Amino acid sequence: MAPPKTYRSETVILSYTPLDEADLLVTMYTKDRGKVRAVGKGARRSTSKLVGHLEPLTVVNMSLINGRSMDIISQAEVIQSFSSLKEDLTGISKGLYLAEMIDGFGSENSPSPHLYQLMIDTLTVLQADSSLEMPLRFFEFHLLQVSGLMPELYFCVECRNELEPDAHQFSPNVGGTLCLDCSPEDAHLRPLSLRALKVLRLIERSGILEASKLNISANLSGELKSLLSTTVKYWLGKEIHSNSFLERLHNETLPKV
Amino acid sequence: MTQENISGAAPSLARLVQELNRLPGIGPKSAQRLAYYIIRLPDDEAYAIADAVTSVKQNIVFCDECQNLTDTSPCQVCSDPRRDRSIICVVEDPLDVLAMERTRSFRGLYHVLHGVISPINGIGPDQLRLKELFTRLGRLEVEEMVVATNPTLEGEATAMYIRRHQGREDLRITHLARGLPVGGSLEYTDETTLTRAFQGRQEI
């Protein structure tokens, strides 16, 4: 059966680039179709009915028309604009970091409602308090989980023995945690503290609200950030551009705008 | 497009089509149409196009002051004594200066950033003319800075970054009004724009 000519989808806008004179090429993640790239005809004109509905980090009810090479956006209606998140530079930067990861891991014609919901939940928590770091760690961990790349946290990936409550090692290359007795030659091998392992296990089994309330030391936060962003980068096979701007903001001690 | 794609065309014509095809928004068919149009032009008109391209590449420089594109630095705006030096308008792109000048409603100075902060595309503050702006703000006796970046997510992020880093406590920082475009329709307006339009309502 031929696919329908038009379809509707709830979607979160990830990014866009200018196309031709006044069009936009929009990258979005839909609830029921996965990643979609579609053209917003005339969307750069100030009088276009699409203006304001296609901004990144906006949840939109979208009508699209199947095109020969690219789908065309026929209608867009904002469901959730996350306007408070977008009034804060840190909030915008964190939101764009999530969008870049979804763009990297999401596939076309491969829907993942869990990934979609993860994005919405994380943006919602960040909108309430954009200074939180734990929502990003929760997102990174569950992004790996939803993508079938969840690191092993309970057994050594080499000897398969149950992990003792002790310091261990970690490598995305071999799939997770290793005991100290197993040290394969691996450039990605790094130490993993017991406290970091405990937090990762808690992130695995808790919801985003519970995980976001965790109050951990700056050192432990730094260890988790480095471990998870390195793992995401390893599986993505490229740098996450928005991470460097986020790091820059994080390192600045200036007052919040 | 390769020269093989237009077999039968003279090599010089194929090269022209190929070069025109590099321009943004010009596809293979448009490139062919433009190339044949140029061939049919009188010699002096065709050479004028070639001369304009050569001249712009040889003469255009960045204005040392506002960073806009100009033949001579400082540019016409920066060297004009009639311009109001108490107000500076920060824009993303040289084309934005042209749009502002068309309105004839702004008589102050400009500063062109040549882009916006775009974390997803790896464009950070260092790739823009922000350092030049902050140096200029410290040097000039400007009382107001209008941050006229586009009302997009990246434009807003750039405006917030400028506000956070400009370093002057006595400076009035504003942005352009947000609201409904002339010829627009309430029915299709997004909630953020409509909210801001309400906030900025005026007596009639």
Coordinates of N, CA and C in Angstrom, one line a residue, chain A residues 19-217:
Chain A
L19 N 17.6 27.5 3.6 CA 17.6 26.8 2.3 C 17.0 27.8 1.3
D20 N 17.7 27.9 0.2 CA 17.2 28.8 -0.9 C 16.9 30.2 -0.4
E21 N 16.0 30.9 -1.1 CA 15.8 32.3 -0.8 C 15.1 32.5 0.6
A22 N 14.1 31.7 0.9 CA 13.3 32.0 2.1 C 12.9 30.7 2.8
D23 N 13.4 29.6 2.4 CA 13.0 28.3 3.0 C 13.9 27.9 4.2
L24 N 13.4 27.0 5.0 CA 14.2 26.4 6.0 C 14.2 24.9 5.9
L25 N 15.4 24.3 6.1 CA 15.5 22.8 6.2 C 15.5 22.5 7.7
V26 N 14.4 21.9 8.1 CA 14.2 21.7 9.6 C 14.5 20.2 9.9
T27 N 15.3 20.0 11.0 CA 15.5 18.7 11.5 C 14.7 18.5 12.8
M28 N 13.9 17.5 12.8 CA 13.0 17.3 14.0 C 13.0 15.9 14.4
Y29 N 12.6 15.6 15.7 CA 12.4 14.2 16.1 C 11.0 14.0 16.4
T30 N 10.3 13.1 15.7 CA 8.9 12.9 15.8 C 8.6 11.8 16.8
K31 N 7.5 11.8 17.4 CA 7.1 10.8 18.4 C 6.9 9.4 17.7
D32 N 6.4 9.4 16.5 CA 6.1 8.1 15.8 C 6.8 7.8 14.6
R33 N 7.8 8.6 14.1 CA 8.5 8.3 12.9 C 10.0 8.5 13.1
G34 N 10.5 8.8 14.3 CA 11.9 9.0 14.5 C 12.3 10.4 13.9
K35 N 13.6 10.4 13.4 CA 14.1 11.7 12.9 C 13.5 12.0 11.6
V36 N 13.1 13.3 11.4 CA 12.6 13.7 10.0 C 13.3 15.0 9.7
R37 N 13.7 15.1 8.4 CA 14.1 16.4 7.9 C 13.1 16.8 6.8
A38 N 12.6 18.0 7.0 CA 11.6 18.5 6.1 C 11.8 20.0 5.8
V39 N 11.2 20.4 4.7 CA 11.4 21.8 4.2 C 10.2 22.7 4.7
G40 N 10.5 23.8 5.3 CA 9.5 24.8 5.6 C 9.5 25.9 4.5
K41 N 8.6 25.8 3.5 CA 8.6 26.7 2.4 C 8.3 28.1 2.9
G42 N 9.1 29.0 2.5 CA 8.9 30.4 2.9 C 9.0 30.8 4.3
A43 N 9.5 29.8 5.1 CA 9.4 30.0 6.6 C 10.3 31.1 7.1
R44 N 11.2 31.6 6.3 CA 12.0 32.7 6.8 C 11.4 34.1 6.6
R45 N 10.3 34.1 5.9 CA 9.6 35.4 5.7 C 8.8 35.7 7.0
S46 N 8.9 37.0 7.4 CA 8.3 37.4 8.7 C 6.8 37.2 8.7
T47 N 6.1 37.2 7.5 CA 4.6 37.0 7.5 C 4.3 35.5 7.3
S48 N 5.2 34.6 7.2 CA 4.9 33.2 7.0 C 4.1 32.6 8.2
K49 N 3.2 31.8 7.9 CA 2.4 31.2 9.0 C 3.2 30.2 9.9
L50 N 4.4 29.8 9.3 CA 5.3 28.9 10.1 C 6.3 29.6 11.0
V51 N 6.4 31.0 10.8 CA 7.4 31.7 11.6 C 7.0 31.6 13.1
G52 N 8.1 31.3 13.9 CA 7.9 31.1 15.4 C 7.5 29.7 15.8
H53 N 7.0 28.9 14.8 CA 6.6 27.6 15.2 C 7.7 26.6 14.9
L54 N 8.8 27.0 14.3 CA 9.9 26.0 14.0 C 11.2 26.3 14.7
E55 N 11.1 27.0 15.8 CA 12.3 27.3 16.6 C 12.8 26.0 17.3
P56 N 14.1 25.8 17.4 CA 14.6 24.6 18.1 C 14.1 24.6 19.5
L57 N 14.0 23.4 20.1 CA 13.5 23.1 21.4 C 12.0 23.5 21.6
T58 N 11.3 23.4 20.6 CA 9.8 23.7 20.6 C 9.1 22.4 20.3
V59 N 8.0 22.0 21.0 CA 7.2 20.9 20.7 C 6.1 21.3 19.8
V60 N 5.9 20.7 18.7 CA 5.0 21.2 17.7 C 4.1 20.1 17.2
N61 N 2.9 20.4 16.9 CA 2.0 19.5 16.2 C 2.1 19.8 14.8
M62 N 2.6 18.9 14.0 CA 3.1 19.2 12.6 C 2.3 18.4 11.6
S63 N 1.9 19.0 10.5 CA 1.4 18.4 9.4 C 2.4 18.4 8.3
L64 N 2.7 17.2 7.7 CA 3.7 17.2 6.6 C 3.2 16.5 5.4
I65 N 3.8 16.8 4.3 CA 3.4 16.2 3.0 C 4.6 15.4 2.5
N66 N 4.4 14.2 2.1 CA 5.4 13.4 1.6 C 5.9 14.0 0.3
G67 N 7.2 14.3 0.3 CA 7.8 14.8 -1.0 C 8.7 13.7 -1.6
R68 N 9.1 14.0 -2.9 CA 9.9 13.0 -3.6 C 11.2 12.8 -2.9
S69 N 11.9 14.0 -2.6 CA 13.2 13.8 -1.9 C 13.1 14.2 -0.5
M70 N 12.3 15.2 -0.2 CA 12.2 15.7 1.2 C 10.7 16.0 1.5
D71 N 10.3 15.7 2.7 CA 8.9 16.1 3.1 C 8.7 17.6 3.2
I72 N 7.5 18.1 3.1 CA 7.2 19.5 3.1 C 6.3 19.8 4.3
I73 N 6.7 20.8 5.1 CA 5.8 21.2 6.3 C 4.6 22.0 5.8
S74 N 3.4 21.5 6.0 CA 2.3 22.2 5.6 C 1.7 23.1 6.7
Q75 N 1.7 22.5 7.9 CA 1.2 23.3 9.1 C 2.0 23.0 10.3
A76 N 2.1 23.9 11.2 CA 2.8 23.7 12.5 C 2.1 24.5 13.6
E77 N 1.8 23.8 14.7 CA 1.2 24.5 15.8 C 1.9 24.2 17.1
V78 N 2.4 25.2 17.8 CA 3.2 25.0 19.0 C 2.3 24.4 20.1
I79 N 2.9 23.3 20.7 CA 2.2 22.7 21.9 C 2.9 23.1 23.1
Q80 N 4.2 23.1 23.1 CA 5.0 23.5 24.3 C 6.2 24.3 23.8
S81 N 6.4 25.6 24.2 CA 7.5 26.3 23.6 C 8.7 26.4 24.5
F82 N 8.6 25.9 25.7 CA 9.7 26.0 26.7 C 10.3 27.4 26.8
S83 N 9.4 28.4 26.8 CA 9.8 29.8 26.8 C 10.7 30.2 28.0
S84 N 10.4 29.7 29.1 CA 11.2 30.1 30.3 C 12.7 29.5 30.1
L85 N 12.8 28.3 29.6 CA 14.1 27.7 29.4 C 14.9 28.6 28.4
K86 N 14.2 29.2 27.4 CA 14.9 30.0 26.4 C 15.2 31.4 26.8
E87 N 14.8 31.8 28.0 CA 15.1 33.1 28.5 C 16.4 33.1 29.2
D88 N 17.1 32.0 29.2 CA 18.3 31.8 30.0 C 19.4 31.2 29.1
L89 N 20.6 31.8 29.1 CA 21.6 31.3 28.2 C 22.1 29.9 28.5
T90 N 22.2 29.6 29.8 CA 22.5 28.2 30.2 C 21.5 27.2 29.8
G91 N 20.2 27.6 29.9 CA 19.1 26.8 29.6 C 19.1 26.5 28.1
I92 N 19.3 27.5 27.3 CA 19.4 27.3 25.8 C 20.5 26.4 25.4
S93 N 21.7 26.6 26.1 CA 22.9 25.8 25.7 C 22.7 24.3 26.1
K94 N 22.1 24.1 27.3 CA 21.8 22.7 27.7 C 20.8 22.1 26.7
G95 N 19.7 22.8 26.4 CA 18.7 22.3 25.5 C 19.3 21.9 24.1
L96 N 20.2 22.8 23.6 CA 20.8 22.5 22.3 C 21.8 21.3 22.4
Y97 N 22.4 21.1 23.5 CA 23.3 19.9 23.7 C 22.4 18.7 23.6
L98 N 21.2 18.7 24.2 CA 20.3 17.5 24.1 C 19.9 17.3 22.6
A99 N 19.6 18.4 22.0 CA 19.1 18.4 20.6 C 20.2 17.8 19.7
E100 N 21.4 18.2 19.9 CA 22.5 17.6 19.1 C 22.7 16.1 19.3
M101 N 22.6 15.7 20.6 CA 22.7 14.2 20.8 C 21.6 13.5 20.2
I102 N 20.3 14.0 20.3 CA 19.2 13.3 19.7 C 19.4 13.2 18.1
D103 N 19.9 14.3 17.6 CA 20.1 14.3 16.1 C 21.2 13.3 15.8
G104 N 22.2 13.1 16.6 CA 23.2 12.1 16.3 C 22.8 10.7 16.5
F105 N 22.0 10.4 17.5 CA 21.6 9.0 17.8 C 20.3 8.6 17.1
G106 N 19.4 9.6 16.9 CA 18.1 9.3 16.2 C 18.3 8.9 14.8
S107 N 17.4 8.0 14.3 CA 17.5 7.6 12.9 C 16.2 7.9 12.2
E108 N 16.2 8.1 10.9 CA 15.0 8.3 10.1 C 14.3 7.0 10.0
N109 N 13.0 7.0 10.0 CA 12.1 5.8 9.9 C 12.4 4.8 10.9
S110 N 12.8 5.2 12.1 CA 13.1 4.3 13.2 C 12.6 5.0 14.5
P111 N 11.3 5.0 14.7 CA 10.7 5.7 15.8 C 11.1 5.1 17.2
S112 N 11.3 6.0 18.1 CA 11.6 5.6 19.5 C 10.8 6.5 20.4
P113 N 9.6 6.1 20.8 CA 8.8 7.0 21.7 C 9.5 7.3 23.0
H114 N 10.3 6.3 23.5 CA 11.1 6.5 24.7 C 12.1 7.6 24.6
L115 N 12.8 7.7 23.5 CA 13.7 8.7 23.2 C 13.0 10.1 23.2
Y116 N 11.9 10.1 22.5 CA 11.1 11.3 22.4 C 10.7 11.8 23.8
Q117 N 10.2 10.9 24.6 CA 9.7 11.3 25.9 C 10.9 11.7 26.8
L118 N 12.1 11.0 26.6 CA 13.3 11.4 27.4 C 13.6 12.9 27.1
M119 N 13.6 13.3 25.8 CA 13.9 14.7 25.5 C 12.9 15.6 26.1
I120 N 11.6 15.3 26.0 CA 10.6 16.2 26.6 C 10.8 16.3 28.1
D121 N 11.0 15.2 28.8 CA 11.1 15.2 30.2 C 12.3 16.0 30.7
T122 N 13.4 15.8 29.9 CA 14.7 16.5 30.3 C 14.5 18.0 30.1
L123 N 13.9 18.4 29.0 CA 13.7 19.8 28.8 C 12.8 20.4 29.9
T124 N 11.8 19.6 30.3 CA 10.8 20.1 31.3 C 11.6 20.3 32.7
V125 N 12.4 19.4 33.0 CA 13.2 19.5 34.3 C 14.1 20.7 34.2
L126 N 14.8 20.8 33.1 CA 15.7 22.0 32.9 C 15.0 23.3 32.9
Q127 N 13.8 23.3 32.4 CA 13.1 24.6 32.4 C 12.8 25.0 33.8
A128 N 12.6 24.1 34.7 CA 12.3 24.4 36.1 C 13.6 24.9 36.8
D129 N 14.7 24.4 36.4 CA 16.0 24.8 37.0 C 17.1 24.5 36.0
S130 N 17.5 25.5 35.3 CA 18.5 25.2 34.2 C 19.9 25.1 34.8
S131 N 20.1 25.4 36.1 CA 21.5 25.2 36.6 C 21.8 23.8 37.0
L132 N 20.8 22.9 37.0 CA 21.1 21.5 37.3 C 21.9 20.8 36.3
E133 N 22.8 19.9 36.8 CA 23.7 19.1 35.9 C 23.1 17.7 35.7
M134 N 22.5 17.2 36.8 CA 22.1 15.8 36.8 C 21.1 15.4 35.7
P135 N 20.2 16.4 35.3 CA 19.3 16.0 34.2 C 20.1 15.6 32.9
L136 N 21.2 16.3 32.7 CA 22.1 16.0 31.5 C 22.7 14.6 31.6
R137 N 23.1 14.3 32.9 CA 23.7 12.9 33.1 C 22.6 11.8 32.9
F138 N 21.4 12.1 33.4 CA 20.3 11.2 33.2 C 20.0 11.0 31.8
F139 N 20.0 12.1 31.0 CA 19.7 12.0 29.6 C 20.8 11.2 28.9
E140 N 22.0 11.5 29.1 CA 23.1 10.8 28.5 C 23.0 9.3 28.7
F141 N 22.8 8.9 30.0 CA 22.7 7.5 30.4 C 21.6 6.8 29.7
H142 N 20.4 7.4 29.7 CA 19.2 6.8 29.2 C 19.2 6.9 27.7
L143 N 19.9 7.8 27.1 CA 20.0 7.9 25.6 C 20.8 6.6 25.2
L144 N 21.9 6.3 25.9 CA 22.6 5.1 25.6 C 21.7 3.8 25.8
Q145 N 21.0 3.8 26.9 CA 20.1 2.7 27.2 C 19.1 2.5 26.1
V146 N 18.4 3.6 25.7 CA 17.3 3.5 24.6 C 18.0 3.0 23.3
S147 N 19.2 3.4 23.1 CA 19.9 3.1 21.8 C 20.5 1.7 21.9
G148 N 20.3 0.9 23.0 CA 20.9 -0.4 23.1 C 22.4 -0.4 23.4
L149 N 22.8 0.7 24.0 CA 24.3 0.8 24.3 C 24.6 1.0 25.8
M150 N 23.6 0.6 26.6 CA 23.8 0.8 28.0 C 25.0 0.1 28.6
P151 N 25.8 0.8 29.3 CA 27.0 0.2 29.9 C 26.7 -0.8 31.0
E152 N 27.5 -1.8 31.1 CA 27.3 -2.8 32.1 C 27.8 -2.2 33.5
L153 N 27.0 -2.4 34.5 CA 27.3 -1.8 35.8 C 27.3 -2.8 37.0
Y154 N 27.0 -4.0 36.7 CA 26.9 -5.0 37.8 C 27.9 -6.1 37.7
F155 N 28.4 -6.5 36.5 CA 29.4 -7.6 36.3 C 30.5 -7.0 35.5
C156 N 31.7 -7.6 35.8 CA 32.9 -7.2 35.0 C 32.7 -7.7 33.6
V157 N 32.9 -6.9 32.6 CA 32.6 -7.2 31.2 C 33.7 -8.2 30.7
E158 N 34.8 -8.4 31.4 CA 35.8 -9.3 30.9 C 35.7 -10.7 31.6
C159 N 35.7 -10.8 33.0 CA 35.7 -12.1 33.6 C 34.3 -12.5 34.1
R160 N 33.3 -11.6 33.9 CA 31.9 -11.8 34.2 C 31.6 -12.0 35.7
N161 N 32.6 -11.8 36.6 CA 32.3 -11.9 38.0 C 31.5 -10.7 38.5
E162 N 30.7 -10.9 39.5 CA 29.9 -9.8 40.1 C 30.9 -8.8 40.6
L163 N 30.6 -7.5 40.4 CA 31.5 -6.4 40.9 C 31.4 -6.3 42.4
E164 N 32.6 -6.2 43.1 CA 32.6 -6.0 44.5 C 32.4 -4.5 44.8
P165 N 32.0 -4.1 46.0 CA 31.8 -2.7 46.3 C 33.2 -2.1 46.5
D166 N 33.8 -1.7 45.4 CA 35.2 -1.2 45.4 C 35.3 -0.2 44.2
A167 N 36.5 0.4 44.1 CA 36.8 1.2 42.9 C 37.0 0.2 41.7
H168 N 36.6 0.6 40.5 CA 36.7 -0.3 39.3 C 37.3 0.5 38.1
Q169 N 37.2 -0.1 36.9 CA 37.6 0.6 35.7 C 36.4 0.6 34.8
F170 N 36.5 1.5 33.8 CA 35.4 1.6 32.8 C 35.9 1.9 31.4
S171 N 35.3 1.3 30.5 CA 35.6 1.6 29.1 C 34.4 1.4 28.2
P172 N 34.1 2.4 27.4 CA 32.9 2.2 26.5 C 33.3 1.2 25.4
N173 N 34.5 1.1 25.1 CA 35.0 0.2 24.1 C 34.7 -1.3 24.3
V174 N 34.7 -1.7 25.6 CA 34.4 -3.1 25.9 C 33.0 -3.2 26.5
G175 N 32.3 -2.1 26.7 CA 30.8 -2.2 27.1 C 30.5 -1.9 28.5
G176 N 31.5 -1.3 29.3 CA 31.1 -0.9 30.6 C 32.2 -1.1 31.6
T177 N 31.8 -1.7 32.8 CA 32.7 -1.7 33.9 C 33.6 -3.0 34.0
L178 N 34.8 -2.8 34.4 CA 35.8 -3.9 34.6 C 36.3 -3.9 36.0
C179 N 36.5 -5.1 36.6 CA 37.2 -5.2 37.9 C 38.7 -4.9 37.7
L180 N 39.3 -4.6 38.9 CA 40.7 -4.2 38.8 C 41.6 -5.3 38.4
D181 N 41.2 -6.6 38.5 CA 42.0 -7.7 38.0 C 42.1 -7.8 36.5
C182 N 41.1 -7.3 35.9 CA 41.1 -7.4 34.4 C 41.5 -6.0 33.8
S183 N 42.6 -6.1 33.1 CA 43.1 -4.8 32.5 C 43.5 -5.0 31.1
P184 N 42.5 -5.2 30.2 CA 42.9 -5.3 28.8 C 43.5 -4.1 28.2
E185 N 44.3 -4.3 27.2 CA 44.9 -3.1 26.6 C 43.9 -2.3 25.8
D186 N 43.5 -1.2 26.3 CA 42.4 -0.4 25.8 C 42.7 1.1 26.1
A187 N 42.7 1.8 25.0 CA 43.1 3.2 25.1 C 41.9 4.0 25.8
H188 N 40.7 3.4 25.9 CA 39.6 4.1 26.5 C 39.4 3.8 27.9
L189 N 40.3 2.9 28.5 CA 40.1 2.4 29.9 C 40.4 3.6 30.8
R190 N 39.5 3.7 31.8 CA 39.7 4.8 32.8 C 39.2 4.4 34.2
P191 N 39.7 5.0 35.2 CA 39.2 4.6 36.6 C 37.8 5.0 36.8
L192 N 37.1 4.2 37.6 CA 35.7 4.5 38.0 C 35.6 4.3 39.5
S193 N 35.3 5.4 40.2 CA 35.1 5.4 41.6 C 33.9 4.6 42.0
L194 N 33.9 4.1 43.3 CA 32.7 3.4 43.8 C 31.5 4.3 43.8
R195 N 31.7 5.6 44.2 CA 30.6 6.5 44.4 C 30.0 6.8 43.0
A196 N 30.9 6.9 42.0 CA 30.3 7.2 40.6 C 29.5 6.0 40.1
L197 N 30.0 4.8 40.4 CA 29.3 3.5 40.0 C 27.9 3.5 40.7
K198 N 27.9 3.9 42.0 CA 26.6 3.9 42.7 C 25.6 4.9 42.1
V199 N 26.1 6.1 41.7 CA 25.2 7.1 41.1 C 24.7 6.6 39.8
L200 N 25.6 6.0 39.0 CA 25.2 5.4 37.7 C 24.0 4.4 37.9
R201 N 24.2 3.5 38.9 CA 23.2 2.5 39.2 C 21.9 3.2 39.6
L202 N 22.0 4.3 40.4 CA 20.8 5.0 40.8 C 20.1 5.6 39.6
I203 N 20.9 6.2 38.7 CA 20.4 6.9 37.5 C 19.6 5.8 36.6
E204 N 20.2 4.6 36.6 CA 19.6 3.6 35.8 C 18.2 3.2 36.2
R205 N 18.0 3.1 37.6 CA 16.7 2.6 38.1 C 15.7 3.7 38.5
S206 N 16.2 5.0 38.5 CA 15.3 6.0 39.0 C 14.7 6.8 37.8
G207 N 13.7 7.6 38.2 CA 13.1 8.5 37.2 C 13.9 9.8 37.2
I208 N 13.6 10.7 36.2 CA 14.5 11.9 36.0 C 14.3 12.9 37.2
L209 N 13.1 12.9 37.8 CA 12.9 13.9 38.9 C 13.7 13.4 40.1
E210 N 13.7 12.1 40.4 CA 14.5 11.6 41.6 C 16.0 11.8 41.3
A211 N 16.5 11.5 40.1 CA 17.9 11.6 39.8 C 18.3 13.1 39.8
S212 N 17.4 14.0 39.4 CA 17.8 15.4 39.4 C 18.0 16.0 40.7
K213 N 17.3 15.4 41.7 CA 17.4 15.9 43.1 C 18.7 15.5 43.8
L214 N 19.5 14.6 43.2 CA 20.7 14.1 43.8 C 21.7 15.3 44.0
N215 N 22.2 15.3 45.2 CA 23.1 16.4 45.5 C 24.5 15.8 45.7
I216 N 25.4 15.9 44.7 CA 26.7 15.3 44.7 C 27.8 16.3 44.7
S217 N 29.0 15.9 45.1 CA 30.1 16.8 45.1 C 30.5 17.2 43.7

